Short mmCIF file of C-alpha atoms in Angstrom, two decimals:
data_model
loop_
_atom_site.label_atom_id
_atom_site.label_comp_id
_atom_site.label_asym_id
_atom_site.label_seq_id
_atom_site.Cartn_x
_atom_site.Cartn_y
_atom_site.Cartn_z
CA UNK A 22 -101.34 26.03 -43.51
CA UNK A 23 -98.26 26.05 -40.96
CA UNK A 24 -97.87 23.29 -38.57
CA UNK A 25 -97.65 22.98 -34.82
CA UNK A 26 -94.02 21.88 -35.28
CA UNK A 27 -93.13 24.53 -37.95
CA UNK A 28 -94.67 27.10 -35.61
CA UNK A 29 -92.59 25.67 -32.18
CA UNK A 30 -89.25 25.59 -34.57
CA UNK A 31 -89.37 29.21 -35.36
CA UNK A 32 -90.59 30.23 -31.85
CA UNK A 33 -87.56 28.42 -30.55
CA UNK A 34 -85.10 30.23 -33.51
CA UNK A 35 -86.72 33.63 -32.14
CA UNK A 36 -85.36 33.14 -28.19
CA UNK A 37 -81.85 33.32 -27.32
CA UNK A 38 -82.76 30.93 -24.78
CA UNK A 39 -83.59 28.39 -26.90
CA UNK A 40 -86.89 27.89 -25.31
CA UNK A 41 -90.09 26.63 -27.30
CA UNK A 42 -92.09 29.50 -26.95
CA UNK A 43 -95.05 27.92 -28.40
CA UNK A 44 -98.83 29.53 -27.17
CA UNK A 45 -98.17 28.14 -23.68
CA UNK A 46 -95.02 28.81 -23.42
CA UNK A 47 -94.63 32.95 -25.10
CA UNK A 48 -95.82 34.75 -22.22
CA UNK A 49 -93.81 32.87 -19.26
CA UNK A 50 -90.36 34.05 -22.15
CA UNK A 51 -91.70 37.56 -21.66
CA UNK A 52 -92.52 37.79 -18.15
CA UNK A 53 -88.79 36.25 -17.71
CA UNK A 54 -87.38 39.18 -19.84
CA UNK A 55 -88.93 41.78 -17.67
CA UNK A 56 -87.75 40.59 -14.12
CA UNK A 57 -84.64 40.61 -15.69
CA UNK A 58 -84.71 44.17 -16.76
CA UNK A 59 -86.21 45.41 -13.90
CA UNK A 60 -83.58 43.45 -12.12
CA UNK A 61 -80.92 45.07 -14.14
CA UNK A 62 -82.16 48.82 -12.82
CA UNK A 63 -82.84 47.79 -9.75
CA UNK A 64 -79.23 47.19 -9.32
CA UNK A 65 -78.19 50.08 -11.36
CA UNK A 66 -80.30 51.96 -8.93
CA UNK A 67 -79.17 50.43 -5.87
CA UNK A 68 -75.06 50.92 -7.26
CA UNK A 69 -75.61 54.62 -8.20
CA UNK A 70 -77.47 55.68 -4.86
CA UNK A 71 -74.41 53.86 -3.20
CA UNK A 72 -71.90 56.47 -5.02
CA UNK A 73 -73.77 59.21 -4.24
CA UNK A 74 -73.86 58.38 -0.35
CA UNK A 75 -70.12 57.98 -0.74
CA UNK A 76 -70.05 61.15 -2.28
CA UNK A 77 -72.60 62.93 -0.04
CA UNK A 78 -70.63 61.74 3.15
CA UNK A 79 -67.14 62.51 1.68
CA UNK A 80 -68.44 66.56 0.97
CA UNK A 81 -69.82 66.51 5.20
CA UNK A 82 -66.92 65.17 6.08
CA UNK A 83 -64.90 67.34 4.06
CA UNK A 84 -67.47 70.49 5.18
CA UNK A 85 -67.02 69.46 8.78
CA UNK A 86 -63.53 69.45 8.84
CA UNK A 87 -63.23 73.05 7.13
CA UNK A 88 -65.97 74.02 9.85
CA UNK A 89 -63.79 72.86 12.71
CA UNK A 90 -60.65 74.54 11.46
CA UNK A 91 -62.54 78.05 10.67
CA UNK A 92 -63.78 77.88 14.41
CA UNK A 93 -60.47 77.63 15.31
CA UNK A 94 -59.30 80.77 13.71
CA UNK A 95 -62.23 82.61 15.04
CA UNK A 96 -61.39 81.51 18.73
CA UNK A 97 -58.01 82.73 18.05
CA UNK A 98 -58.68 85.60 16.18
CA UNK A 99 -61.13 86.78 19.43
CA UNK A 100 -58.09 85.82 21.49
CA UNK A 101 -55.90 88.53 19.88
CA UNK A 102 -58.58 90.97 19.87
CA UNK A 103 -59.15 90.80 23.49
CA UNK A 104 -55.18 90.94 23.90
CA UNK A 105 -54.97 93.72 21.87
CA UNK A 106 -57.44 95.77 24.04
CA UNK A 107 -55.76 94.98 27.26
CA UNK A 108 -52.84 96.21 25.81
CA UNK A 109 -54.00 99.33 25.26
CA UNK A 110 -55.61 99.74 28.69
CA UNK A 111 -52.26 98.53 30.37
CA UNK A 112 -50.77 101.51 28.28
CA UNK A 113 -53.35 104.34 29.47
CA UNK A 114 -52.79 102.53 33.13
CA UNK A 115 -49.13 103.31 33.26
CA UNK A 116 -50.11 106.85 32.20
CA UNK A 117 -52.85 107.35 35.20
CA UNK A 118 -50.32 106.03 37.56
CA UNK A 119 -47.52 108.33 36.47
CA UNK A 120 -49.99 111.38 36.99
CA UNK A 121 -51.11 109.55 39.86
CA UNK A 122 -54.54 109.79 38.93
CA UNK A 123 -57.76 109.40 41.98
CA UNK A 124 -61.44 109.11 41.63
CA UNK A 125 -61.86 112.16 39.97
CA UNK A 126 -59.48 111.53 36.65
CA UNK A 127 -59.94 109.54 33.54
CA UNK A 128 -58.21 109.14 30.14
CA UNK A 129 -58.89 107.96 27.20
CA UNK A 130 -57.69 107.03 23.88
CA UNK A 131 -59.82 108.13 20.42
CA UNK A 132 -58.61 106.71 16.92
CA UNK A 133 -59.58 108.58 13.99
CA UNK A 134 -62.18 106.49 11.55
CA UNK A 135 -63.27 108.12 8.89
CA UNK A 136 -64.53 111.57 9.40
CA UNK A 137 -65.09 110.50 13.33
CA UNK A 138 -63.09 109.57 16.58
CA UNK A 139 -63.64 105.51 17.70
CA UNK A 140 -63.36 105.44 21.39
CA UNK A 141 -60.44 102.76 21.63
CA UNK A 142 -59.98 102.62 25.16
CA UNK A 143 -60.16 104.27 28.49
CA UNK A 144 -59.13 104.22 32.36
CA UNK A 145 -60.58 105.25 35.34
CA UNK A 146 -60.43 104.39 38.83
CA UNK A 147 -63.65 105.00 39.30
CA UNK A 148 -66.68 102.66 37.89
CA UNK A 149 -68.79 105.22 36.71
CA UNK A 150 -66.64 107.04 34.35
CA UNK A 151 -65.00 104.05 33.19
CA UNK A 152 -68.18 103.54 31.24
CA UNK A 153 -68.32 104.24 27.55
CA UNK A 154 -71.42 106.11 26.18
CA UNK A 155 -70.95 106.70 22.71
CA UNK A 156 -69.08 104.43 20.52
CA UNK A 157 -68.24 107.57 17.97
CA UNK A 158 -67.55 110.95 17.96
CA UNK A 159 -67.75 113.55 15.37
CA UNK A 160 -64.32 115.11 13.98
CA UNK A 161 -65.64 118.38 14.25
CA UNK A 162 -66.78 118.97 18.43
CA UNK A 163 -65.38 119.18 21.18
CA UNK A 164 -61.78 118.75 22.75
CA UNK A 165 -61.25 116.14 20.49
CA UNK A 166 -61.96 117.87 17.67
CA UNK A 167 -59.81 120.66 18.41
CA UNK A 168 -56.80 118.64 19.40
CA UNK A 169 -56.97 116.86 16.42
CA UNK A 170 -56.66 120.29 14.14
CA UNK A 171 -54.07 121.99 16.76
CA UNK A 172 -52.08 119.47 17.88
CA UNK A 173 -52.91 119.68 21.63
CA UNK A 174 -55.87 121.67 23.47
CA UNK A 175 -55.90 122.18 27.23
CA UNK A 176 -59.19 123.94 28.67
CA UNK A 177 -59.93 124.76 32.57
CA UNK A 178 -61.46 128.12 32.43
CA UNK A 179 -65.14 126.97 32.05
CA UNK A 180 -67.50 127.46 34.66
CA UNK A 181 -68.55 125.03 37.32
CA UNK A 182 -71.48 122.65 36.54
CA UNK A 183 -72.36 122.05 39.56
CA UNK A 184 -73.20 126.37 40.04
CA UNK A 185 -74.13 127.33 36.82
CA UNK A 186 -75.11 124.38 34.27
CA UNK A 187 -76.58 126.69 31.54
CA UNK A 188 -73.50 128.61 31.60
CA UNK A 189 -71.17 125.00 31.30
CA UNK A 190 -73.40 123.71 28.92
CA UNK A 191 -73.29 127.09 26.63
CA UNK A 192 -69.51 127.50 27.15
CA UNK A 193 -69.41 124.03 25.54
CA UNK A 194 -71.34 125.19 22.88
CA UNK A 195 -70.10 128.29 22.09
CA UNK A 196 -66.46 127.16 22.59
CA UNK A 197 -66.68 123.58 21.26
CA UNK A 198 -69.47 123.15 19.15
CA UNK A 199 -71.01 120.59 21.56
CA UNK A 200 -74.65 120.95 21.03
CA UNK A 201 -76.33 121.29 24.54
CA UNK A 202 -78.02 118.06 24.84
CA UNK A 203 -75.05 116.60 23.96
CA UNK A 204 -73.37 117.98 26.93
CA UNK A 205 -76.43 117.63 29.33
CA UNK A 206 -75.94 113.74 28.70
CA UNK A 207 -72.10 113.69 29.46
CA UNK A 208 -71.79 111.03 32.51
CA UNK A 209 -68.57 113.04 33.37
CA UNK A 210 -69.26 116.90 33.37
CA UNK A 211 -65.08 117.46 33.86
CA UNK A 212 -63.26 120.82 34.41
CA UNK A 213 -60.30 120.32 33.61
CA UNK A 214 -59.70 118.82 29.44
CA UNK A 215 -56.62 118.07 27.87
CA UNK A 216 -56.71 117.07 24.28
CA UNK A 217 -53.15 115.76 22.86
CA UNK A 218 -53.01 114.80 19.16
CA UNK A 219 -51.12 111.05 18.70
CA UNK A 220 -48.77 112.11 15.75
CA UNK A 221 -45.41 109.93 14.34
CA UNK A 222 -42.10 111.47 15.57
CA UNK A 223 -42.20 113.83 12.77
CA UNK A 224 -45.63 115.21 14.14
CA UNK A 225 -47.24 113.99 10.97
CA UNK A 226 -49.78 110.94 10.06
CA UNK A 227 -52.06 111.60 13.04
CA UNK A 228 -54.27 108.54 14.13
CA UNK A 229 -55.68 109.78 17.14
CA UNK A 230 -56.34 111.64 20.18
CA UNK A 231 -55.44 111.09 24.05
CA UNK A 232 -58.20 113.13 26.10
CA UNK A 233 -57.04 113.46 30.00
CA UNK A 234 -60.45 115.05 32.17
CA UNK A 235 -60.52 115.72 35.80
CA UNK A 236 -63.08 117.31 38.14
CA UNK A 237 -60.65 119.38 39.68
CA UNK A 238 -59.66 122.23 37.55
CA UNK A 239 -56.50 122.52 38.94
CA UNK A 240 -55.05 118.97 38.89
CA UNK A 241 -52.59 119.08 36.18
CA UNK A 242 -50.69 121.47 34.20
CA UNK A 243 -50.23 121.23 30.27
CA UNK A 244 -46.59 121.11 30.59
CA UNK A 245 -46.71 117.77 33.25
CA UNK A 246 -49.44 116.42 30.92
CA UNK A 247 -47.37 116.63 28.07
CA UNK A 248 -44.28 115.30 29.57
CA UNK A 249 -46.03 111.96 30.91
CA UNK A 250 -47.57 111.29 27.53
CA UNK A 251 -44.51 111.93 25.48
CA UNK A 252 -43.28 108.47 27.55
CA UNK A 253 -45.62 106.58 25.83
CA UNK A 254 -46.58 108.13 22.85
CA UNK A 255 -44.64 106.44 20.38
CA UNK A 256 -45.22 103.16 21.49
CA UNK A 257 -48.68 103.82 21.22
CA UNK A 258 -48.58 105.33 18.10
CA UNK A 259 -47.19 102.05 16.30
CA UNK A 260 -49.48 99.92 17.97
CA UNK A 261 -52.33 101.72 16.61
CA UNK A 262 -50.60 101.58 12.92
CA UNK A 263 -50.46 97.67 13.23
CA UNK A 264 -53.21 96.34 14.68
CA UNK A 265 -55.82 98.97 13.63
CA UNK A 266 -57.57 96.28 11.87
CA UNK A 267 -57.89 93.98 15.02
CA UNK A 268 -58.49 97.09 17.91
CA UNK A 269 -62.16 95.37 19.10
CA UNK A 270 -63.43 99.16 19.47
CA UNK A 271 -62.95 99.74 15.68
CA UNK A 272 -64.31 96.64 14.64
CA UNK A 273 -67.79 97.67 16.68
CA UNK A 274 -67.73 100.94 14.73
CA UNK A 275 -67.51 99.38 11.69
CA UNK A 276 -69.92 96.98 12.18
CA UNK A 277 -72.62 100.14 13.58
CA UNK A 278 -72.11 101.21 9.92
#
């Protein structure tokens, strides 16, 4: 038989607290040990969910910042681009003024990509053959084509579209390997060509092709055409080589692909 006093000294040897945990008094000593370990996590919760916001809003921050400085390379990196094709167009500009060029005339400038011709840029006092259609060419057609394997090609001997388009159309084809619908959707039907291969000063690393058209098929002469662009061709030439990766023409090619 244990007594009420053994059985109070031995609750009160069991709790740290020292409190008689007798029948009446056992369940308020548990209860008391619960709120305190759900006190415990609760804070453990609360501290650990404060580190991770600190953590969370240090990785935005840091995020945000990177964000902002990528956007301002991009901005500057369009900058250059857009600089870069000016450039060029300021070059064929000086070119059309030195051959005094009118609305009939246009040049342009074709960098090799591949196995095909990028249009880079082009010139034209007049709107509508300013345009670019295509934004590639194939290596193998046309005046391009053949400048590129002969150095230079200069064609006014075909007959007028404006009398006989079958017969343009199949000179084209027979001549150039244009196929005929390819022709048909030329914006400029021209009648006078002059393909001039863009070589170094040795003739040798070709990059592209200068391509001067004119409705009249007497306008020019291959030896005036030749002299103008020999001006500028190898300051052209090394701007291609260095910023071939940046020419905004290229870039679109690329992207097609």
């Amino acid at each position: 038989h244990i007594s009420c006093g053994d059985l109070a000294h031995r609750a009160s040897r069991s709790c740290p607290f020292g409190i008689l945990c007798t029948d009446g008094i056992l369940s308020k000593c548990w209860q008391f040990w619960l709120i305190l370990l759900f006190s415990i996590l609760a804070g453990g919760c609360q501290w650990r969910q404060s580190i991770l916001d600190t953590k969370t809003k240090n990785i935005v921050d840091d995020l945000k910042r990177k964000l902002d400085q990528a956007n301002l390379e991009i901005s500057s990196l369009l900058l250059i681009k857009q600089n870069i094709g000016r450039i060029f167009q300021c070059c064929l500009q000086d070119i059309a003024n030195a051959l005094k060029f009118t609305t009939q005339e246009r040049i342009s400038l074709y960098i090799i990509l591949d196995d095909e011709f990028a249009l880079c840029s082009r010139i034209s006092s007049n709107p509508r053959w300013q345009e670019c259609g295509r934004s590639s060419y194939p290596k193998a057609q046309g005046i391009i084509g053949r400048a590129w394997e002969e150095r230079q090609c200069f064609e006014n001997q075909m007959p007028q579209y404006s009398k006989n388009n079958k017969k343009y159309v199949n000179y084209m084809k027979k001549k150039y390997h244009v196929p005929i619908d390819v022709t048909e959707a030329l914006s400029m039907k021209s009648h006078l060509y002059f393909g001039y291969r863009l070589d170094d000063h040795n003739g040798q690393a070709p990059v592209g092709v200068f391509v001067i058209e004119s409705l009249a098929s007497e306008k020019f002469t291959e030896e005036e055409l030749i002299n103008v662009l020999n001006g500028d061709k190898e300051y052209i030439y090394e701007m291609i080589n260095a910023f071939k990766d940046h020419i905004p023409a290229l870039q679109r090619v690329k992207h097609e692909e």
